[in-house]
Amino acid sequence: MFRKTLLAMTAASLMAAPAFAQSKDIVDTAADAGDFTTLVAAVKAADLVDTLKGEGPFTVFAPTDEAFAALPEGTVDDLLKPENKDQLTAILTYHVVPGKVMSGDLSDGMTATTVQGGDLTVDLGEGVMINDANVTAPDIEASNGVIHVIDTVLMPN
């Protein structure tokens, strides 16, 4: 029994090893995932690619394409216009916290100050929520931080 358990644990750790040896940065990890085309396009439009490819570490609460699609019609198109770059940058940087915050580091009611300057609040009541967004996939590690997938675009106050 011990031998089978040890073999199973060894096999599982070998299969999981590539996930922990992440060599892609946050932008490339998000782009490769396929669920973040709108987010990646917005990061490019806001000229934040170099920043999010930088050393970090960063924690990014990443809204999916579905989350962006749930915004009122025309919102994304308007935000991607050059004249709205400041507003887009504010929204995107509201999704980024300096440092690498893993899900195990979160506690109910804690707040985290974003790069934008506003605060995010953690609610661990029913799953994990960041403000009014559910975390649907936590702890996606990148070479310069971590991504937590969320189901809602967060809007700064």
PDB file of C-alpha atoms in Angstrom, residues 3-155:
ATOM      1  CA  ARG A   3       4.653   1.651  -2.284  1.00  0.00           C
ATOM      2  CA  LYS A   4       1.560   2.305  -4.445  1.00  0.00           C
ATOM      3  CA  THR A   5       0.916   5.577  -2.638  1.00  0.00           C
ATOM      4  CA  LEU A   6       4.541   6.632  -3.041  1.00  0.00           C
ATOM      5  CA  LEU A   7       4.497   5.761  -6.754  1.00  0.00           C
ATOM      6  CA  ALA A   8       1.236   7.646  -7.266  1.00  0.00           C
ATOM      7  CA  MET A   9       2.582  10.700  -5.443  1.00  0.00           C
ATOM      8  CA  THR A  10       5.816  10.610  -7.422  1.00  0.00           C
ATOM      9  CA  ALA A  11       3.956  10.317 -10.717  1.00  0.00           C
ATOM     10  CA  ALA A  12       1.604  13.147  -9.767  1.00  0.00           C
ATOM     11  CA  SER A  13       4.478  15.428  -8.786  1.00  0.00           C
ATOM     12  CA  LEU A  14       6.322  14.718 -12.024  1.00  0.00           C
ATOM     13  CA  MET A  15       3.232  15.558 -14.062  1.00  0.00           C
ATOM     14  CA  ALA A  16       2.678  18.747 -12.050  1.00  0.00           C
ATOM     15  CA  ALA A  17       6.295  19.916 -12.278  1.00  0.00           C
ATOM     16  CA  PRO A  18       5.919  21.788 -15.587  1.00  0.00           C
ATOM     17  CA  ALA A  19       3.106  23.883 -14.080  1.00  0.00           C
ATOM     18  CA  PHE A  20       5.428  25.086 -11.320  1.00  0.00           C
ATOM     19  CA  ALA A  21       8.421  25.681 -13.580  1.00  0.00           C
ATOM     20  CA  GLN A  22       6.667  28.545 -15.330  1.00  0.00           C
ATOM     21  CA  SER A  23       8.891  30.452 -17.714  1.00  0.00           C
ATOM     22  CA  LYS A  24       6.243  32.655 -19.334  1.00  0.00           C
ATOM     23  CA  ASP A  25       5.385  36.069 -17.962  1.00  0.00           C
ATOM     24  CA  ILE A  26       1.875  37.205 -17.076  1.00  0.00           C
ATOM     25  CA  VAL A  27       1.069  38.590 -20.546  1.00  0.00           C
ATOM     26  CA  ASP A  28       2.246  35.478 -22.408  1.00  0.00           C
ATOM     27  CA  THR A  29       0.528  33.169 -19.917  1.00  0.00           C
ATOM     28  CA  ALA A  30      -2.761  35.042 -20.395  1.00  0.00           C
ATOM     29  CA  ALA A  31      -2.366  35.131 -24.189  1.00  0.00           C
ATOM     30  CA  ASP A  32      -1.654  31.400 -24.362  1.00  0.00           C
ATOM     31  CA  ALA A  33      -4.662  30.543 -22.193  1.00  0.00           C
ATOM     32  CA  GLY A  34      -7.067  31.637 -24.942  1.00  0.00           C
ATOM     33  CA  ASP A  35      -9.750  32.989 -22.566  1.00  0.00           C
ATOM     34  CA  PHE A  36      -8.237  36.450 -22.282  1.00  0.00           C
ATOM     35  CA  THR A  37      -8.121  37.876 -25.814  1.00  0.00           C
ATOM     36  CA  THR A  38     -10.027  41.008 -24.767  1.00  0.00           C
ATOM     37  CA  LEU A  39      -7.821  41.525 -21.725  1.00  0.00           C
ATOM     38  CA  VAL A  40      -4.645  41.116 -23.780  1.00  0.00           C
ATOM     39  CA  ALA A  41      -5.986  43.527 -26.436  1.00  0.00           C
ATOM     40  CA  ALA A  42      -6.810  46.042 -23.700  1.00  0.00           C
ATOM     41  CA  VAL A  43      -3.345  45.681 -22.142  1.00  0.00           C
ATOM     42  CA  LYS A  44      -1.839  46.400 -25.569  1.00  0.00           C
ATOM     43  CA  ALA A  45      -4.137  49.402 -26.156  1.00  0.00           C
ATOM     44  CA  ALA A  46      -3.165  50.841 -22.750  1.00  0.00           C
ATOM     45  CA  ASP A  47       0.567  50.328 -23.440  1.00  0.00           C
ATOM     46  CA  LEU A  48       0.890  48.107 -20.363  1.00  0.00           C
ATOM     47  CA  VAL A  49       2.521  45.111 -22.074  1.00  0.00           C
ATOM     48  CA  ASP A  50       6.086  46.068 -21.136  1.00  0.00           C
ATOM     49  CA  THR A  51       5.030  46.751 -17.553  1.00  0.00           C
ATOM     50  CA  LEU A  52       3.272  43.389 -17.145  1.00  0.00           C
ATOM     51  CA  LYS A  53       6.192  41.628 -18.810  1.00  0.00           C
ATOM     52  CA  GLY A  54       8.487  43.344 -16.316  1.00  0.00           C
ATOM     53  CA  GLU A  55      10.177  41.844 -13.293  1.00  0.00           C
ATOM     54  CA  GLY A  56       7.227  42.160 -10.920  1.00  0.00           C
ATOM     55  CA  PRO A  57       6.072  40.292  -9.067  1.00  0.00           C
ATOM     56  CA  PHE A  58       2.450  41.116  -9.843  1.00  0.00           C
ATOM     57  CA  THR A  59      -0.875  39.623  -8.873  1.00  0.00           C
ATOM     58  CA  VAL A  60      -3.417  40.012 -11.662  1.00  0.00           C
ATOM     59  CA  PHE A  61      -7.131  39.434 -11.226  1.00  0.00           C
ATOM     60  CA  ALA A  62      -7.843  38.593 -14.856  1.00  0.00           C
ATOM     61  CA  PRO A  63     -11.374  38.931 -16.256  1.00  0.00           C
ATOM     62  CA  THR A  64     -12.230  36.418 -18.971  1.00  0.00           C
ATOM     63  CA  ASP A  65     -13.539  37.323 -22.416  1.00  0.00           C
ATOM     64  CA  GLU A  66     -16.977  36.351 -21.084  1.00  0.00           C
ATOM     65  CA  ALA A  67     -16.608  38.905 -18.275  1.00  0.00           C
ATOM     66  CA  PHE A  68     -15.805  41.659 -20.777  1.00  0.00           C
ATOM     67  CA  ALA A  69     -18.734  40.548 -22.963  1.00  0.00           C
ATOM     68  CA  ALA A  70     -21.069  41.039 -19.982  1.00  0.00           C
ATOM     69  CA  LEU A  71     -20.294  44.771 -19.874  1.00  0.00           C
ATOM     70  CA  PRO A  72     -22.912  47.060 -21.439  1.00  0.00           C
ATOM     71  CA  GLU A  73     -22.817  46.952 -25.230  1.00  0.00           C
ATOM     72  CA  GLY A  74     -20.150  49.206 -26.714  1.00  0.00           C
ATOM     73  CA  THR A  75     -18.189  49.610 -23.456  1.00  0.00           C
ATOM     74  CA  VAL A  76     -15.141  47.631 -24.580  1.00  0.00           C
ATOM     75  CA  ASP A  77     -15.059  49.298 -28.001  1.00  0.00           C
ATOM     76  CA  ASP A  78     -15.213  52.734 -26.358  1.00  0.00           C
ATOM     77  CA  LEU A  79     -12.475  51.868 -23.860  1.00  0.00           C
ATOM     78  CA  LEU A  80     -10.163  50.681 -26.652  1.00  0.00           C
ATOM     79  CA  LYS A  81     -10.318  54.074 -28.410  1.00  0.00           C
ATOM     80  CA  PRO A  82      -7.100  56.101 -28.087  1.00  0.00           C
ATOM     81  CA  GLU A  83      -8.934  59.028 -26.479  1.00  0.00           C
ATOM     82  CA  ASN A  84     -10.037  56.743 -23.611  1.00  0.00           C
ATOM     83  CA  LYS A  85      -6.578  55.340 -22.863  1.00  0.00           C
ATOM     84  CA  ASP A  86      -6.423  56.931 -19.383  1.00  0.00           C
ATOM     85  CA  GLN A  87      -9.753  55.399 -18.368  1.00  0.00           C
ATOM     86  CA  LEU A  88      -8.721  52.003 -19.780  1.00  0.00           C
ATOM     87  CA  THR A  89      -5.397  52.182 -17.938  1.00  0.00           C
ATOM     88  CA  ALA A  90      -7.190  52.995 -14.675  1.00  0.00           C
ATOM     89  CA  ILE A  91      -9.505  49.997 -15.086  1.00  0.00           C
ATOM     90  CA  LEU A  92      -6.691  47.606 -15.988  1.00  0.00           C
ATOM     91  CA  THR A  93      -4.347  48.736 -13.214  1.00  0.00           C
ATOM     92  CA  TYR A  94      -7.262  48.304 -10.765  1.00  0.00           C
ATOM     93  CA  HIS A  95      -6.926  44.559 -11.532  1.00  0.00           C
ATOM     94  CA  VAL A  96      -3.229  44.465 -10.538  1.00  0.00           C
ATOM     95  CA  VAL A  97      -1.766  44.258  -7.037  1.00  0.00           C
ATOM     96  CA  PRO A  98       1.979  44.621  -6.467  1.00  0.00           C
ATOM     97  CA  GLY A  99       3.589  41.435  -5.160  1.00  0.00           C
ATOM     98  CA  LYS A 100       2.693  37.788  -5.550  1.00  0.00           C
ATOM     99  CA  VAL A 101      -0.462  36.985  -3.600  1.00  0.00           C
ATOM    100  CA  MET A 102      -1.464  33.332  -3.721  1.00  0.00           C
ATOM    101  CA  SER A 103      -4.956  32.168  -2.736  1.00  0.00           C
ATOM    102  CA  GLY A 104      -3.556  30.726   0.500  1.00  0.00           C
ATOM    103  CA  ASP A 105      -2.427  34.240   1.462  1.00  0.00           C
ATOM    104  CA  LEU A 106      -5.980  35.593   1.398  1.00  0.00           C
ATOM    105  CA  SER A 107      -8.098  36.126   4.489  1.00  0.00           C
ATOM    106  CA  ASP A 108     -11.730  37.131   4.793  1.00  0.00           C
ATOM    107  CA  GLY A 109     -12.206  40.902   4.804  1.00  0.00           C
ATOM    108  CA  MET A 110      -8.619  41.734   3.880  1.00  0.00           C
ATOM    109  CA  THR A 111      -7.997  44.583   1.474  1.00  0.00           C
ATOM    110  CA  ALA A 112      -5.250  45.025  -1.087  1.00  0.00           C
ATOM    111  CA  THR A 113      -4.236  48.295  -2.696  1.00  0.00           C
ATOM    112  CA  THR A 114      -4.051  48.078  -6.469  1.00  0.00           C
ATOM    113  CA  VAL A 115      -1.530  49.677  -8.812  1.00  0.00           C
ATOM    114  CA  GLN A 116      -4.339  52.105  -9.733  1.00  0.00           C
ATOM    115  CA  GLY A 117      -4.532  53.188  -6.068  1.00  0.00           C
ATOM    116  CA  GLY A 118      -7.938  51.808  -5.156  1.00  0.00           C
ATOM    117  CA  ASP A 119      -8.559  48.942  -2.772  1.00  0.00           C
ATOM    118  CA  LEU A 120      -9.880  45.472  -3.476  1.00  0.00           C
ATOM    119  CA  THR A 121     -11.717  43.559  -0.750  1.00  0.00           C
ATOM    120  CA  VAL A 122     -11.568  39.798  -0.271  1.00  0.00           C
ATOM    121  CA  ASP A 123     -14.716  37.878   0.733  1.00  0.00           C
ATOM    122  CA  LEU A 124     -14.284  34.199   1.568  1.00  0.00           C
ATOM    123  CA  GLY A 125     -17.948  33.637   2.508  1.00  0.00           C
ATOM    124  CA  GLU A 126     -19.078  31.592  -0.504  1.00  0.00           C
ATOM    125  CA  GLY A 127     -15.966  30.724  -2.456  1.00  0.00           C
ATOM    126  CA  VAL A 128     -13.455  33.490  -3.084  1.00  0.00           C
ATOM    127  CA  MET A 129     -14.666  36.897  -4.194  1.00  0.00           C
ATOM    128  CA  ILE A 130     -12.666  39.999  -5.012  1.00  0.00           C
ATOM    129  CA  ASN A 131     -15.110  42.899  -4.668  1.00  0.00           C
ATOM    130  CA  ASP A 132     -18.076  41.554  -6.675  1.00  0.00           C
ATOM    131  CA  ALA A 133     -16.103  39.126  -8.860  1.00  0.00           C
ATOM    132  CA  ASN A 134     -15.852  35.396  -8.245  1.00  0.00           C
ATOM    133  CA  VAL A 135     -12.408  33.841  -8.518  1.00  0.00           C
ATOM    134  CA  THR A 136     -13.001  30.948 -10.906  1.00  0.00           C
ATOM    135  CA  ALA A 137      -9.400  29.707 -11.240  1.00  0.00           C
ATOM    136  CA  PRO A 138      -6.790  30.726  -8.654  1.00  0.00           C
ATOM    137  CA  ASP A 139      -3.015  30.551  -8.558  1.00  0.00           C
ATOM    138  CA  ILE A 140      -1.979  30.403 -12.216  1.00  0.00           C
ATOM    139  CA  GLU A 141       1.718  31.020 -11.782  1.00  0.00           C
ATOM    140  CA  ALA A 142       3.800  33.036 -14.208  1.00  0.00           C
ATOM    141  CA  SER A 143       7.496  33.872 -14.153  1.00  0.00           C
ATOM    142  CA  ASN A 144       6.750  37.350 -12.787  1.00  0.00           C
ATOM    143  CA  GLY A 145       3.716  36.755 -10.604  1.00  0.00           C
ATOM    144  CA  VAL A 146       0.367  35.047 -10.439  1.00  0.00           C
ATOM    145  CA  ILE A 147      -3.000  35.253 -12.210  1.00  0.00           C
ATOM    146  CA  HIS A 148      -6.359  34.654 -10.550  1.00  0.00           C
ATOM    147  CA  VAL A 149      -9.165  34.304 -13.097  1.00  0.00           C
ATOM    148  CA  ILE A 150     -12.310  36.298 -12.289  1.00  0.00           C
ATOM    149  CA  ASP A 151     -15.779  36.345 -13.834  1.00  0.00           C
ATOM    150  CA  THR A 152     -16.436  40.102 -13.679  1.00  0.00           C
ATOM    151  CA  VAL A 153     -14.571  43.200 -14.813  1.00  0.00           C
ATOM    152  CA  LEU A 154     -13.725  45.243 -11.715  1.00  0.00           C
ATOM    153  CA  MET A 155     -14.460  48.952 -11.951  1.00  0.00           C
TER     154      MET A 155
END
